[in-house]
């Protein structure tokens, strides 16, 4: 047994008739969809069981999901057939996002699984030797693939020219 649909629709209008599009402050709310949703759920839970609040909040949850996907996975940022992966083990460059292909590929798979590409780390170690290179130097990345080394070197201050001869 559940709550009648009329009650859910009423609850949706009372608690979750909010606008969550990023940057839409026309209703006076912050542009952070997660904070807006949290406040609405808290208000709903004060007088309604959790399950009913969850059902009533479905539309809002979908909007928050899309916003999180944009921020975390590059939805709408990366080209079709790709999503953002976070390279978080590319010392000394720090953490940065990179668009990788969604289909199987050794480089993309390694980046998604490990947050790094070993070749880039080896290159960074090589360039750490002041006799070989220093920030500001021109570096050519021939066979750049998705650009993991290109972005890392640029973040380290190198002037990078990248070339990938193979089509994506």
Short mmCIF file of the C-alpha atoms (twelve columns), coordinates in Angstrom:
data_MODEL
# 
_entry.id   MODEL 
# 
loop_
_atom_site.group_PDB 
_atom_site.id 
_atom_site.type_symbol 
_atom_site.label_atom_id 
_atom_site.label_alt_id 
_atom_site.label_comp_id 
_atom_site.label_asym_id 
_atom_site.label_seq_id 
_atom_site.Cartn_x 
_atom_site.Cartn_y 
_atom_site.Cartn_z 
_atom_site.pdbx_PDB_model_num 
ATOM 1   C CA . UNK A 1   0.000  0.000  0.000   1 
ATOM 2   C CA . UNK A 2   1.242  3.425  -0.903  1 
ATOM 3   C CA . UNK A 3   0.078  6.965  -0.780  1 
ATOM 4   C CA . UNK A 4   -2.597 7.824  -3.360  1 
ATOM 5   C CA . UNK A 5   -1.268 9.595  -6.468  1 
ATOM 6   C CA . UNK A 6   -3.268 12.731 -5.627  1 
ATOM 7   C CA . UNK A 7   -1.398 13.016 -2.318  1 
ATOM 8   C CA . UNK A 8   1.975  12.581 -4.052  1 
ATOM 9   C CA . UNK A 9   1.100  15.243 -6.636  1 
ATOM 10  C CA . UNK A 10  -0.021 17.610 -3.874  1 
ATOM 11  C CA . UNK A 11  3.221  16.952 -1.979  1 
ATOM 12  C CA . UNK A 12  5.208  17.584 -5.185  1 
ATOM 13  C CA . UNK A 13  3.510  20.963 -5.669  1 
ATOM 14  C CA . UNK A 14  3.926  21.947 -2.007  1 
ATOM 15  C CA . UNK A 15  7.526  20.895 -1.456  1 
ATOM 16  C CA . UNK A 16  9.259  20.388 -4.787  1 
ATOM 17  C CA . UNK A 17  7.871  22.980 -7.188  1 
ATOM 18  C CA . UNK A 18  11.282 24.632 -7.404  1 
ATOM 19  C CA . UNK A 19  13.556 25.699 -10.267 1 
ATOM 20  C CA . UNK A 20  16.991 24.149 -10.284 1 
ATOM 21  C CA . UNK A 21  18.516 25.105 -13.590 1 
ATOM 22  C CA . UNK A 22  22.117 26.210 -12.959 1 
ATOM 23  C CA . UNK A 23  22.355 29.971 -12.895 1 
ATOM 24  C CA . UNK A 24  18.566 30.414 -12.601 1 
ATOM 25  C CA . UNK A 25  18.145 32.624 -9.578  1 
ATOM 26  C CA . UNK A 26  14.737 33.971 -10.588 1 
ATOM 27  C CA . UNK A 27  13.162 32.332 -7.562  1 
ATOM 28  C CA . UNK A 28  15.786 33.822 -5.238  1 
ATOM 29  C CA . UNK A 29  17.460 30.463 -4.631  1 
ATOM 30  C CA . UNK A 30  21.151 29.762 -4.991  1 
ATOM 31  C CA . UNK A 31  22.289 28.131 -8.210  1 
ATOM 32  C CA . UNK A 32  23.430 25.023 -6.285  1 
ATOM 33  C CA . UNK A 33  20.803 22.360 -7.073  1 
ATOM 34  C CA . UNK A 34  22.043 20.066 -4.299  1 
ATOM 35  C CA . UNK A 35  21.491 22.695 -1.605  1 
ATOM 36  C CA . UNK A 36  18.035 23.557 -2.946  1 
ATOM 37  C CA . UNK A 37  17.053 19.883 -3.015  1 
ATOM 38  C CA . UNK A 38  18.415 19.316 0.500   1 
ATOM 39  C CA . UNK A 39  16.293 22.156 1.900   1 
ATOM 40  C CA . UNK A 40  13.172 20.860 0.108   1 
ATOM 41  C CA . UNK A 41  13.699 17.287 1.367   1 
ATOM 42  C CA . UNK A 42  14.273 18.506 4.935   1 
ATOM 43  C CA . UNK A 43  11.037 20.470 4.784   1 
ATOM 44  C CA . UNK A 44  9.152  17.499 3.343   1 
ATOM 45  C CA . UNK A 45  10.517 15.053 5.935   1 
ATOM 46  C CA . UNK A 46  9.293  17.262 8.748   1 
ATOM 47  C CA . UNK A 47  5.721  16.175 7.947   1 
ATOM 48  C CA . UNK A 48  5.886  13.213 5.514   1 
ATOM 49  C CA . UNK A 49  7.482  9.726  5.421   1 
ATOM 50  C CA . UNK A 50  10.777 9.433  3.541   1 
ATOM 51  C CA . UNK A 51  9.444  7.165  0.768   1 
ATOM 52  C CA . UNK A 52  6.664  9.602  -0.087  1 
ATOM 53  C CA . UNK A 53  9.095  12.536 -0.162  1 
ATOM 54  C CA . UNK A 54  11.386 10.555 -2.452  1 
ATOM 55  C CA . UNK A 55  8.566  9.795  -4.899  1 
ATOM 56  C CA . UNK A 56  7.403  13.414 -4.865  1 
ATOM 57  C CA . UNK A 57  10.958 14.671 -5.446  1 
ATOM 58  C CA . UNK A 58  11.602 12.516 -8.540  1 
ATOM 59  C CA . UNK A 59  11.598 15.396 -11.061 1 
ATOM 60  C CA . UNK A 60  13.910 17.465 -8.888  1 
ATOM 61  C CA . UNK A 61  16.223 14.495 -8.341  1 
ATOM 62  C CA . UNK A 62  16.503 14.091 -12.105 1 
ATOM 63  C CA . UNK A 63  17.574 17.740 -12.466 1 
ATOM 64  C CA . UNK A 64  20.166 17.357 -9.694  1 
ATOM 65  C CA . UNK A 65  21.466 14.180 -11.338 1 
ATOM 66  C CA . UNK A 66  22.012 16.029 -14.630 1 
ATOM 67  C CA . UNK A 67  23.753 18.903 -12.817 1 
ATOM 68  C CA . UNK A 68  26.059 16.455 -11.021 1 
ATOM 69  C CA . UNK A 69  26.777 14.667 -14.299 1 
ATOM 70  C CA . UNK A 70  27.771 17.992 -15.859 1 
ATOM 71  C CA . UNK A 71  30.110 18.806 -13.003 1 
ATOM 72  C CA . UNK A 72  31.617 15.392 -12.360 1 
ATOM 73  C CA . UNK A 73  31.521 13.581 -15.670 1 
ATOM 74  C CA . UNK A 74  31.696 16.370 -18.219 1 
ATOM 75  C CA . UNK A 75  28.151 15.951 -19.515 1 
ATOM 76  C CA . UNK A 76  27.798 18.558 -22.222 1 
ATOM 77  C CA . UNK A 77  31.490 19.421 -21.927 1 
ATOM 78  C CA . UNK A 78  33.070 16.476 -23.714 1 
ATOM 79  C CA . UNK A 79  32.168 15.570 -27.306 1 
ATOM 80  C CA . UNK A 80  29.675 12.773 -28.054 1 
ATOM 81  C CA . UNK A 81  31.151 9.353  -27.257 1 
ATOM 82  C CA . UNK A 82  33.332 10.750 -24.456 1 
ATOM 83  C CA . UNK A 83  33.098 11.724 -20.807 1 
ATOM 84  C CA . UNK A 84  35.403 13.414 -18.321 1 
ATOM 85  C CA . UNK A 85  37.827 11.366 -16.260 1 
ATOM 86  C CA . UNK A 86  39.796 12.838 -13.369 1 
ATOM 87  C CA . UNK A 87  43.546 12.451 -13.526 1 
ATOM 88  C CA . UNK A 88  44.359 12.545 -9.838  1 
ATOM 89  C CA . UNK A 89  47.663 10.680 -9.806  1 
ATOM 90  C CA . UNK A 90  49.663 12.808 -12.233 1 
ATOM 91  C CA . UNK A 91  52.169 14.381 -9.850  1 
ATOM 92  C CA . UNK A 92  53.399 17.017 -9.926  1 
ATOM 93  C CA . UNK A 93  50.600 18.462 -12.118 1 
ATOM 94  C CA . UNK A 94  47.816 18.102 -9.562  1 
ATOM 95  C CA . UNK A 95  44.274 16.920 -10.293 1 
ATOM 96  C CA . UNK A 96  42.673 17.771 -13.634 1 
ATOM 97  C CA . UNK A 97  39.818 16.500 -15.824 1 
ATOM 98  C CA . UNK A 98  40.289 15.063 -19.304 1 
ATOM 99  C CA . UNK A 99  37.756 13.918 -21.904 1 
ATOM 100 C CA . UNK A 100 38.246 10.214 -22.653 1 
ATOM 101 C CA . UNK A 101 36.408 7.917  -25.023 1 
ATOM 102 C CA . UNK A 102 33.633 5.769  -23.567 1 
ATOM 103 C CA . UNK A 103 34.497 2.723  -25.705 1 
ATOM 104 C CA . UNK A 104 37.368 0.361  -24.911 1 
ATOM 105 C CA . UNK A 105 40.880 1.665  -25.533 1 
ATOM 106 C CA . UNK A 106 44.074 0.945  -23.596 1 
ATOM 107 C CA . UNK A 107 44.976 4.562  -22.860 1 
ATOM 108 C CA . UNK A 108 41.442 5.659  -21.970 1 
ATOM 109 C CA . UNK A 109 40.913 2.544  -19.836 1 
ATOM 110 C CA . UNK A 110 44.134 3.123  -17.910 1 
ATOM 111 C CA . UNK A 111 43.264 6.773  -17.304 1 
ATOM 112 C CA . UNK A 112 39.748 5.870  -16.099 1 
ATOM 113 C CA . UNK A 113 40.955 3.042  -13.831 1 
ATOM 114 C CA . UNK A 114 44.135 4.546  -12.409 1 
ATOM 115 C CA . UNK A 115 43.678 8.303  -12.744 1 
ATOM 116 C CA . UNK A 116 47.002 8.490  -14.599 1 
ATOM 117 C CA . UNK A 117 48.917 7.418  -17.697 1 
ATOM 118 C CA . UNK A 118 52.323 5.946  -16.831 1 
ATOM 119 C CA . UNK A 119 54.063 7.429  -19.874 1 
ATOM 120 C CA . UNK A 120 53.115 10.940 -18.760 1 
ATOM 121 C CA . UNK A 121 54.499 10.328 -15.305 1 
ATOM 122 C CA . UNK A 122 57.780 9.108  -16.812 1 
ATOM 123 C CA . UNK A 123 57.913 12.209 -19.012 1 
ATOM 124 C CA . UNK A 124 57.349 14.486 -16.005 1 
ATOM 125 C CA . UNK A 125 60.209 12.757 -14.157 1 
ATOM 126 C CA . UNK A 126 62.486 13.205 -17.189 1 
ATOM 127 C CA . UNK A 127 61.638 16.897 -17.544 1 
ATOM 128 C CA . UNK A 128 62.233 17.479 -13.821 1 
ATOM 129 C CA . UNK A 129 65.961 17.364 -14.641 1 
ATOM 130 C CA . UNK A 130 66.908 21.055 -15.163 1 
ATOM 131 C CA . UNK A 131 69.440 20.001 -17.818 1 
ATOM 132 C CA . UNK A 132 66.631 18.580 -19.956 1 
ATOM 133 C CA . UNK A 133 63.766 21.016 -19.576 1 
ATOM 134 C CA . UNK A 134 62.119 23.660 -17.479 1 
ATOM 135 C CA . UNK A 135 58.718 25.390 -17.519 1 
ATOM 136 C CA . UNK A 136 58.415 27.770 -20.441 1 
ATOM 137 C CA . UNK A 137 60.248 25.451 -22.831 1 
ATOM 138 C CA . UNK A 138 58.527 24.285 -26.021 1 
ATOM 139 C CA . UNK A 139 57.523 20.593 -25.926 1 
ATOM 140 C CA . UNK A 140 56.187 18.600 -28.894 1 
ATOM 141 C CA . UNK A 141 53.708 15.845 -28.033 1 
ATOM 142 C CA . UNK A 142 53.711 13.663 -31.156 1 
ATOM 143 C CA . UNK A 143 51.104 10.906 -30.843 1 
ATOM 144 C CA . UNK A 144 49.138 12.852 -28.242 1 
ATOM 145 C CA . UNK A 145 46.200 10.402 -28.101 1 
ATOM 146 C CA . UNK A 146 43.548 12.046 -25.844 1 
ATOM 147 C CA . UNK A 147 46.051 14.616 -24.570 1 
ATOM 148 C CA . UNK A 148 46.844 13.362 -21.055 1 
ATOM 149 C CA . UNK A 149 50.538 14.296 -21.353 1 
ATOM 150 C CA . UNK A 150 49.675 17.477 -23.268 1 
ATOM 151 C CA . UNK A 151 47.417 18.787 -20.503 1 
ATOM 152 C CA . UNK A 152 49.802 17.692 -17.746 1 
ATOM 153 C CA . UNK A 153 52.756 19.475 -19.388 1 
ATOM 154 C CA . UNK A 154 50.705 22.622 -19.989 1 
ATOM 155 C CA . UNK A 155 49.676 22.615 -16.316 1 
ATOM 156 C CA . UNK A 156 53.368 22.395 -15.405 1 
ATOM 157 C CA . UNK A 157 54.103 25.531 -17.433 1 
ATOM 158 C CA . UNK A 158 55.477 24.064 -20.659 1 
ATOM 159 C CA . UNK A 159 54.420 25.452 -24.051 1 
ATOM 160 C CA . UNK A 160 53.009 22.327 -25.691 1 
ATOM 161 C CA . UNK A 161 52.263 21.610 -29.345 1 
ATOM 162 C CA . UNK A 162 50.368 18.337 -29.698 1 
ATOM 163 C CA . UNK A 163 49.711 16.185 -32.746 1 
ATOM 164 C CA . UNK A 164 47.702 12.952 -33.017 1 
ATOM 165 C CA . UNK A 165 47.827 11.361 -36.497 1 
ATOM 166 C CA . UNK A 166 45.142 8.729  -35.836 1 
ATOM 167 C CA . UNK A 167 41.449 9.532  -36.037 1 
ATOM 168 C CA . UNK A 168 39.512 9.168  -32.782 1 
# 
